[in-house]
Amino acid sequence: CHDLYDSPVMLSCCHYFCQAHISAKAQGGVVACPTCDQVTRLRPEGLRVEQALQLVADVWREKRKEAKPSEVPGADAPPVCGLCEERLASRRCLHCDGSLCTECEKSVHSKGMFKSHPVVDLFGVDGRPVARSDAYAQQMRCDVHVGEKLNFYCLDCRKLVCSHCLILGDHRGHGQHTIDQACDTGKDTLSAWLEALRTRVGKIDMFSEKLHSVELDVQNNAEEQRNTINRELDHLRELVEAKRRQLLSKGALEEKQKRVQLQAQIDATERVHKDALRLVSRSSSLLAVESDHAFLGLVLPLIMDMKNCGGQPIDGKPKVSAVFKPFTTEVQTRLLGELELGVSRSMALGQPQPPTPSGSPGISMTGSMNTAQLPAAATTGYSAQFGAPTGMPGVAVSYVHQPPSAQQQQQQQQEQQ
């Protein structure tokens, strides 16, 4: 409830809560701590209310009420002496918890059984009321041995007890400290933990700075990676486009060569065809001649021409093949699937890699094409000028079409024939 305790109870994890809240949260005789989730088994009679902590909470409630402006006229006026009930009080007895004027303190409260009572000023040098630092001590009374002050701390049960609890009560034989000793030990322990936590907070601050630095690096490297991917793939697209133009040019040249050879064969065939048709026409005309003398005078040259024409060889098949050199991108398409992040340029060029420093994440945010895994056939005829590291020569592979060698030209002619 984030308010002062009301009947506080302690769970097995040493966390305190209001009894009503724990009872409402308990299920099946157990309850999970709302702070740390540790489970506490409840006794049949329930958890015992910590009366000392309840007294502390009550004192705080009173202080909170006193801190509020009073609505009763004259409520904030200086108190009157509790003995003479006439003069204004200026002193206060811590044992009697009563206000005294100076005269009554000297005449009455300094004699007999009162002379051992501690007396303090009601007001400081600034005229303001002195805080009642003994408010807890005056009300810290044992709930078992009525009226006995809680002057000791049981180390086994971790609670405030009175002297009768240690001698005659449930805490007999338990380890114990006086309130002052327990408080000093608690302060020393708290101070040690405080220093440890401050050290931890410092380390966490340093780690947070590192995380923010890594976050900035991630942002910058991610942008660099995107730029690298776009740049490399744009370059790859330019190379593919250049290769397309190159292959189309080679295909057009192959087509032109085939057409020239085929046209020559077509022209030769057409000449033979025309010669044969002309001889057929001459033969038909000569057969229609009625004069025997004229026929015999003309037939012999015609027969010789027909014999020469018939002796000429006729191509049985085209000398030019209609099949062009095949082309496929299946291998290159598969290689595109091997493009992956995490391969640096030096790795792609097969250069030795320095060992990863100990403690480094080992994650590179810069990307590069994975050309180290590409077979040699995939890079033949393609090229780029890669910038090599300092002191290393550049690696050049030609993208420009190279003139075929004499052996390649001879092989191409044989294929065309």
Short mmCIF file of N, CA, C and O in Angstrom, two decimals, residues 238 240-250:
data_model
loop_
_atom_site.label_atom_id
_atom_site.label_comp_id
_atom_site.label_asym_id
_atom_site.label_seq_id
_atom_site.Cartn_x
_atom_site.Cartn_y
_atom_site.Cartn_z
N GLU A 238 25.94 -3.12 -62.56
CA GLU A 238 26.65 -2.52 -63.69
C GLU A 238 27.47 -3.55 -64.44
O GLU A 238 27.52 -3.54 -65.68
N VAL A 240 26.84 -6.78 -64.57
CA VAL A 240 25.91 -7.65 -65.28
C VAL A 240 25.43 -6.98 -66.56
O VAL A 240 25.31 -7.60 -67.62
N GLU A 241 25.15 -5.69 -66.47
CA GLU A 241 24.70 -4.96 -67.66
C GLU A 241 25.80 -4.90 -68.71
O GLU A 241 25.54 -5.06 -69.92
N ALA A 242 27.06 -4.67 -68.27
CA ALA A 242 28.17 -4.67 -69.22
C ALA A 242 28.35 -6.04 -69.86
O ALA A 242 28.60 -6.15 -71.07
N LYS A 243 28.19 -7.10 -69.03
CA LYS A 243 28.30 -8.45 -69.59
C LYS A 243 27.17 -8.74 -70.54
O LYS A 243 27.36 -9.44 -71.56
N ARG A 244 25.99 -8.23 -70.29
CA ARG A 244 24.86 -8.43 -71.21
C ARG A 244 25.15 -7.83 -72.58
O ARG A 244 24.91 -8.47 -73.62
N ARG A 245 25.66 -6.61 -72.57
CA ARG A 245 26.00 -5.98 -73.84
C ARG A 245 27.10 -6.74 -74.56
O ARG A 245 27.07 -6.90 -75.80
N GLN A 246 28.07 -7.25 -73.80
CA GLN A 246 29.15 -8.01 -74.40
C GLN A 246 28.63 -9.29 -75.05
O GLN A 246 28.98 -9.62 -76.19
N LEU A 247 27.80 -10.02 -74.33
CA LEU A 247 27.26 -11.28 -74.87
C LEU A 247 26.35 -11.04 -76.06
O LEU A 247 26.35 -11.82 -77.03
N LEU A 248 25.55 -9.98 -76.00
CA LEU A 248 24.69 -9.67 -77.15
C LEU A 248 25.53 -9.31 -78.37
O LEU A 248 25.16 -9.66 -79.51
N SER A 249 26.65 -8.61 -78.14
CA SER A 249 27.53 -8.28 -79.25
C SER A 249 28.15 -9.53 -79.86
O SER A 249 28.21 -9.68 -81.09
N LYS A 250 28.58 -10.45 -79.01
CA LYS A 250 29.14 -11.71 -79.51
C LYS A 250 28.08 -12.52 -80.24
O LYS A 250 28.35 -13.15 -81.27
#
